[in-house]
mmCIF file of C-alpha atoms in Angstrom:
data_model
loop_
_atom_site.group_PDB
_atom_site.id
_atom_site.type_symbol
_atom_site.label_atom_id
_atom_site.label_comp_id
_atom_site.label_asym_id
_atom_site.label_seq_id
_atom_site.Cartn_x
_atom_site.Cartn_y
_atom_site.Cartn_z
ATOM 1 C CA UNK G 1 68.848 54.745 -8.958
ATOM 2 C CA UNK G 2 70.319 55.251 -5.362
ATOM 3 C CA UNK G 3 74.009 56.097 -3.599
ATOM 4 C CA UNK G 4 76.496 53.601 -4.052
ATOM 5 C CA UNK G 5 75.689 52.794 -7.335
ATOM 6 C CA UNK G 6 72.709 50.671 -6.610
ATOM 7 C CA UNK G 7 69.416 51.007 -7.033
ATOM 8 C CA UNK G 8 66.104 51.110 -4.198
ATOM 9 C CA UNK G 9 62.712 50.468 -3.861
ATOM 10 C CA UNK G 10 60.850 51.798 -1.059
ATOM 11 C CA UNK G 11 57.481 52.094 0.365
ATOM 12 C CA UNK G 12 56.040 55.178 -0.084
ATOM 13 C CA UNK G 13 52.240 54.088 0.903
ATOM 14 C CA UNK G 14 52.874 56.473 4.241
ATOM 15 C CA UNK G 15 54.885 59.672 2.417
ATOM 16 C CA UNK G 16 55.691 60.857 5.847
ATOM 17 C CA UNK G 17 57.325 57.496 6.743
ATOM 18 C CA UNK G 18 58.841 56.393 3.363
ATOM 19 C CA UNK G 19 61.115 52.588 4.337
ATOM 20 C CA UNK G 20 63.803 51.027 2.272
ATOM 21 C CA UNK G 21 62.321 48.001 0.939
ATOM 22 C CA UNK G 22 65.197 46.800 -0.913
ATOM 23 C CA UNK G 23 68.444 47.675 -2.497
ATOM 24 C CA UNK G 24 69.522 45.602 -5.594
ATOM 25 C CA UNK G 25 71.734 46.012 -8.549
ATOM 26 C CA UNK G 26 74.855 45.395 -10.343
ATOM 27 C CA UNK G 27 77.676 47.849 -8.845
ATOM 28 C CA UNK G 28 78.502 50.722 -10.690
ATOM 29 C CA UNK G 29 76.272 53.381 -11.556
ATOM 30 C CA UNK G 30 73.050 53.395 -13.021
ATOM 31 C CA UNK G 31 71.643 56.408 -15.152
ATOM 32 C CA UNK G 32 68.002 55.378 -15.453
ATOM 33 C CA UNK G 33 65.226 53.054 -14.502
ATOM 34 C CA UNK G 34 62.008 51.889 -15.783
ATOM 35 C CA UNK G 35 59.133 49.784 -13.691
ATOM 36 C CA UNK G 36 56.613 47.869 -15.637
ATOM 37 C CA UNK G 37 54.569 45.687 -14.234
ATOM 38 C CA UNK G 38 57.065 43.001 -12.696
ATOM 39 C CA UNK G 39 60.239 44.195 -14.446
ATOM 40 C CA UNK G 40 62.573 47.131 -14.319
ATOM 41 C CA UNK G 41 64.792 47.959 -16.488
ATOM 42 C CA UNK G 42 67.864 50.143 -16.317
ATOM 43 C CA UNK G 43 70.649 51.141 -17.777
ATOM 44 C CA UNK G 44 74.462 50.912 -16.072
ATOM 45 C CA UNK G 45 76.015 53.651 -17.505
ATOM 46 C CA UNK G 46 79.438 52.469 -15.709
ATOM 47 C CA UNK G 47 79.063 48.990 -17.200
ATOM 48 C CA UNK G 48 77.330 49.968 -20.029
ATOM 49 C CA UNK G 49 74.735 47.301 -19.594
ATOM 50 C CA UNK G 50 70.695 47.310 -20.178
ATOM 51 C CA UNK G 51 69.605 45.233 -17.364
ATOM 52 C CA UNK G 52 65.838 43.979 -16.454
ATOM 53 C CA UNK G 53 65.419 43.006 -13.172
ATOM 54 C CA UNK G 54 62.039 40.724 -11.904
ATOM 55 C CA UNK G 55 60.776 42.588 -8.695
ATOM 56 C CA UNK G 56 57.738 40.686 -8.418
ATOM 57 C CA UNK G 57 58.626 40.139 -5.075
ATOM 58 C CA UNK G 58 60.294 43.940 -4.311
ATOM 59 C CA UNK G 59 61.914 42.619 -0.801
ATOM 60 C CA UNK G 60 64.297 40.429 -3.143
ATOM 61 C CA UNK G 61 64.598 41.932 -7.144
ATOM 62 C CA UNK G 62 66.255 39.325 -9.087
ATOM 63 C CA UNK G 63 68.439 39.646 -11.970
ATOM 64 C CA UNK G 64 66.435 38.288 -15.033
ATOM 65 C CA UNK G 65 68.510 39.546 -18.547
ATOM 66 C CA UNK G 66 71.048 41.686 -19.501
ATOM 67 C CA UNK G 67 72.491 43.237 -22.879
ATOM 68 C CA UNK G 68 76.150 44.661 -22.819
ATOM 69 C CA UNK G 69 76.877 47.672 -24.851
ATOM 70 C CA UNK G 70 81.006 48.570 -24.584
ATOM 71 C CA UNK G 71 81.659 51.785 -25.286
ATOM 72 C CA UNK G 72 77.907 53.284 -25.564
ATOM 73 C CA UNK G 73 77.398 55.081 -22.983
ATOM 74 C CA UNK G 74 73.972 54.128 -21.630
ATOM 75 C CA UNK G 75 71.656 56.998 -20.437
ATOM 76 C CA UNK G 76 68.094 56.898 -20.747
ATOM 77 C CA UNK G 77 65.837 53.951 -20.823
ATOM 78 C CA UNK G 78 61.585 53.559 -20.976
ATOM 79 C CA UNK G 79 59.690 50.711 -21.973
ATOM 80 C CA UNK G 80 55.914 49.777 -23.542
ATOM 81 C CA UNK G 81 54.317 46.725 -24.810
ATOM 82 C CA UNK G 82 57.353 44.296 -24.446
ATOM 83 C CA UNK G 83 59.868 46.564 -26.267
ATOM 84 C CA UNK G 84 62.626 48.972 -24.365
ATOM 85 C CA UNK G 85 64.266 52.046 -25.476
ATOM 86 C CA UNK G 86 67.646 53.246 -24.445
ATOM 87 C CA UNK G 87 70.059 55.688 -25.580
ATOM 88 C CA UNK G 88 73.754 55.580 -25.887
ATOM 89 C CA UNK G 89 75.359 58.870 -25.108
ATOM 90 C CA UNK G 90 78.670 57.818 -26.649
ATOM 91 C CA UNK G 91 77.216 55.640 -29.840
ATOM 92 C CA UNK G 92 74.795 58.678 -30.353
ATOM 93 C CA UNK G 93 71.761 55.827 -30.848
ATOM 94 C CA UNK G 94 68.467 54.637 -29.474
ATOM 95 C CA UNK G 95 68.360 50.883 -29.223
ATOM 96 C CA UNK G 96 65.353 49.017 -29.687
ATOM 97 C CA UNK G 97 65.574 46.244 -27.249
ATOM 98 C CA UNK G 98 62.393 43.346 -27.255
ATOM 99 C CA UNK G 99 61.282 42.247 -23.955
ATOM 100 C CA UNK G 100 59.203 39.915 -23.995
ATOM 101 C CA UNK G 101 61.304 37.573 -23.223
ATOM 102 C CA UNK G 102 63.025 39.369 -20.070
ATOM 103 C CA UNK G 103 65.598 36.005 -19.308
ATOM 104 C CA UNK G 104 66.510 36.617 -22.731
ATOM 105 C CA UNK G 105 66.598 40.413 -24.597
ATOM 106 C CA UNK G 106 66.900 40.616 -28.063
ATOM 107 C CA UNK G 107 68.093 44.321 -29.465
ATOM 108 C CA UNK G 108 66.032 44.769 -32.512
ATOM 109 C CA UNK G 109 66.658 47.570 -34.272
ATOM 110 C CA UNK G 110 68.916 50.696 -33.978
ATOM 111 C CA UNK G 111 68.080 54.473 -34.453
ATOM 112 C CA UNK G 112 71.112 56.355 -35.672
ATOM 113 C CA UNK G 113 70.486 59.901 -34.146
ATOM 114 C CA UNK G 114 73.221 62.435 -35.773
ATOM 115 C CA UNK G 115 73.451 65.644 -34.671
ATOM 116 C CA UNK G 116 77.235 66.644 -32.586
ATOM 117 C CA UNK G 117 79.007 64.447 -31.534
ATOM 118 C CA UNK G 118 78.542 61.947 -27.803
ATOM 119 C CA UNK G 119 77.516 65.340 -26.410
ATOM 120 C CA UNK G 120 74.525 65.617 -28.283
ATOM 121 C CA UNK G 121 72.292 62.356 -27.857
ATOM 122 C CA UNK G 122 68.750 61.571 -26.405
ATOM 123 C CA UNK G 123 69.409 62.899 -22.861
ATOM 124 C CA UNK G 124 66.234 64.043 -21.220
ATOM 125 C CA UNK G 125 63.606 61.555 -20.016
ATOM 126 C CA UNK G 126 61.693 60.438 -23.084
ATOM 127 C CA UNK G 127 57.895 60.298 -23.449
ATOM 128 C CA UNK G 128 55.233 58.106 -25.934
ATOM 129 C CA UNK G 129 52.883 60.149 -28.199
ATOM 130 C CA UNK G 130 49.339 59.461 -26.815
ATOM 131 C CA UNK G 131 48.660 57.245 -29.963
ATOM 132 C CA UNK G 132 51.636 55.261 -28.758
ATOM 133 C CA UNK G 133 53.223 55.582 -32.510
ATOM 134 C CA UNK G 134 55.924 57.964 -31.474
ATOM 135 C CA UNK G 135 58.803 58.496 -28.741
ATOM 136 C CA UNK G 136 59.765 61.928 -28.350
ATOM 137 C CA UNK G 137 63.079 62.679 -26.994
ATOM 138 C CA UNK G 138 65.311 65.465 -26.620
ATOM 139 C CA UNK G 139 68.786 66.934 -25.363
ATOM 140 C CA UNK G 140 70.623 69.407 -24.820
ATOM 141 C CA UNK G 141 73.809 70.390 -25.557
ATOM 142 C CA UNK G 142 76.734 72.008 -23.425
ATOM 143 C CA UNK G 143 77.020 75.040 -24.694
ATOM 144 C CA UNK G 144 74.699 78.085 -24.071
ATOM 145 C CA UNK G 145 74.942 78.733 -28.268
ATOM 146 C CA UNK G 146 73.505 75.420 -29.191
ATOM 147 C CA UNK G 147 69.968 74.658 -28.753
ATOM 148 C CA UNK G 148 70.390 71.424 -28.802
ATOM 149 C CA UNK G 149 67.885 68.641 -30.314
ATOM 150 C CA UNK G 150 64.693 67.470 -29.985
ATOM 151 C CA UNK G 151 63.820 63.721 -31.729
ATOM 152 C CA UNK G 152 60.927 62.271 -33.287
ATOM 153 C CA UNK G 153 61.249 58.478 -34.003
ATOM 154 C CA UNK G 154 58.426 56.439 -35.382
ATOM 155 C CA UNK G 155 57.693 53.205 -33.081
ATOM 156 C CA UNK G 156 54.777 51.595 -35.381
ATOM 157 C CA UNK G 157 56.953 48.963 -35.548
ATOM 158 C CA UNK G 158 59.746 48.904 -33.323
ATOM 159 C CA UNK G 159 62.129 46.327 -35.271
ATOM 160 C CA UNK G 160 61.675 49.527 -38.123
ATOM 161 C CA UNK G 161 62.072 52.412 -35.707
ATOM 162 C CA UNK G 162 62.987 55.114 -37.616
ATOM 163 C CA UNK G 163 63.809 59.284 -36.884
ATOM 164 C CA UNK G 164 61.129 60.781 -38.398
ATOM 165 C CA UNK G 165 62.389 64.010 -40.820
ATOM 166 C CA UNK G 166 63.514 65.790 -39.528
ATOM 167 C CA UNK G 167 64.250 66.499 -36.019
ATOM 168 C CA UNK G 168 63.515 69.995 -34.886
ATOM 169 C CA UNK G 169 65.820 71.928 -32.479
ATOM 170 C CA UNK G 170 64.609 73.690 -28.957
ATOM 171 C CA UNK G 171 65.896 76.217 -26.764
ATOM 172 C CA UNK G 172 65.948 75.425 -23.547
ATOM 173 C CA UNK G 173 64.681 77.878 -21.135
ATOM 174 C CA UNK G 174 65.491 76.180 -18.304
ATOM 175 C CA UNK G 175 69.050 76.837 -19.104
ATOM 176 C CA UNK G 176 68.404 80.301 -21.201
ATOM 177 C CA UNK G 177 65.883 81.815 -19.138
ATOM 178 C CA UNK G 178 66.132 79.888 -16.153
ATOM 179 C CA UNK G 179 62.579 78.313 -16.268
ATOM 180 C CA UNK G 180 62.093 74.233 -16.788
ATOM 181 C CA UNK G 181 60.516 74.316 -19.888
ATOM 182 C CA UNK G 182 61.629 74.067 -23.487
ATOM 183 C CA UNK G 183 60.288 75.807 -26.715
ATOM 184 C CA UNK G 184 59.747 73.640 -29.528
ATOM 185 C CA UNK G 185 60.771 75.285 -32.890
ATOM 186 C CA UNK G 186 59.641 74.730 -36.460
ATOM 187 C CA UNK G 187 61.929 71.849 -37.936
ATOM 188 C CA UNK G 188 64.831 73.130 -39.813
#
């Protein structure tokens, strides 16, 4: 995601020399992205819209589908084998969006993740278990006193995602001890 609410691709093959190779986008603001293969996808977080974009040709991304979520709060977004993931900040929920189709996005199933309130859903980047069976994703919360959340949600089959039980929490030390790792705690 870039300024003015838009997001870029540039060519980074000379580090030194990095050039704009496009801007694209729907105005607003965008809170994540995700490239695979030909596709991204991203969520609008101003618009509260998942969005894939084709950028098979990266000088001229074109708007393939979109899903509209009012009131959810987009955040974070990743994607594997035809399915997306994205969290809503407000809804407190991962959506399970399929892909395969990317004219045509179908949300599949919905992972209700507790904890307190919008302040507390899946707001870091999220990463797949090496098995590819599990998406691990955690947040933290405002306050110094809570140590916020870390998820576990079974992906074996997306249309049955699930949080696995139960969901551990973490101190953060980035924000305790000023380092940017976390420590993951026995669940509770």
């Amino acid at each position: 995601p870039g300024a003015g609410g838009l997001m870029r691709i540039l060519n980074i093959s000379n580090p030194a020399a990095m050039t704009l190779v496009s801007t694209f986008g729907t105005p607003g603001g965008y809170a994540a992205a995700y490239w695979v293969g030909n596709y991204v996808y991203a969520t609008n977080y101003t618009n509260d819209v998942f969005e894939i974009w084709n950028v098979t040709n990266p000088a001229a991304p074109v708007a393939a589908g979109s899903i509209s979520y009012p009131g959810a709060g987009l955040r974070r977004v990743v994607a594997r084998d035809d399915v997306a993931y994205l969290s809503g900040a407000v809804a407190n929920q991962v959506y399970v969006i399929d892909v395969a189709n990317p004219l045509a996005p179908v949300q599949i199933a919905s992972v209700a993740m507790g904890g307190q309130g919008s302040d507390d859903p899946p707001s870091f980047s999220p990463a797949f278990s090496p098995s590819g069976d599990r998406l691990y994703w955690g947040t933290i919360l405002g306050s110094v006193t809570d140590p916020g959340v870390f998820y576990v949600i079974d992906i074996t089959v997306p249309a049955a995602a699930r949080r696995v039980r139960p969901f551990a929490s973490f101190d953060s030390v980035h924000r305790r001890f000023g380092g940017p790792i976390m420590r993951v705690v026995r669940p509770h």
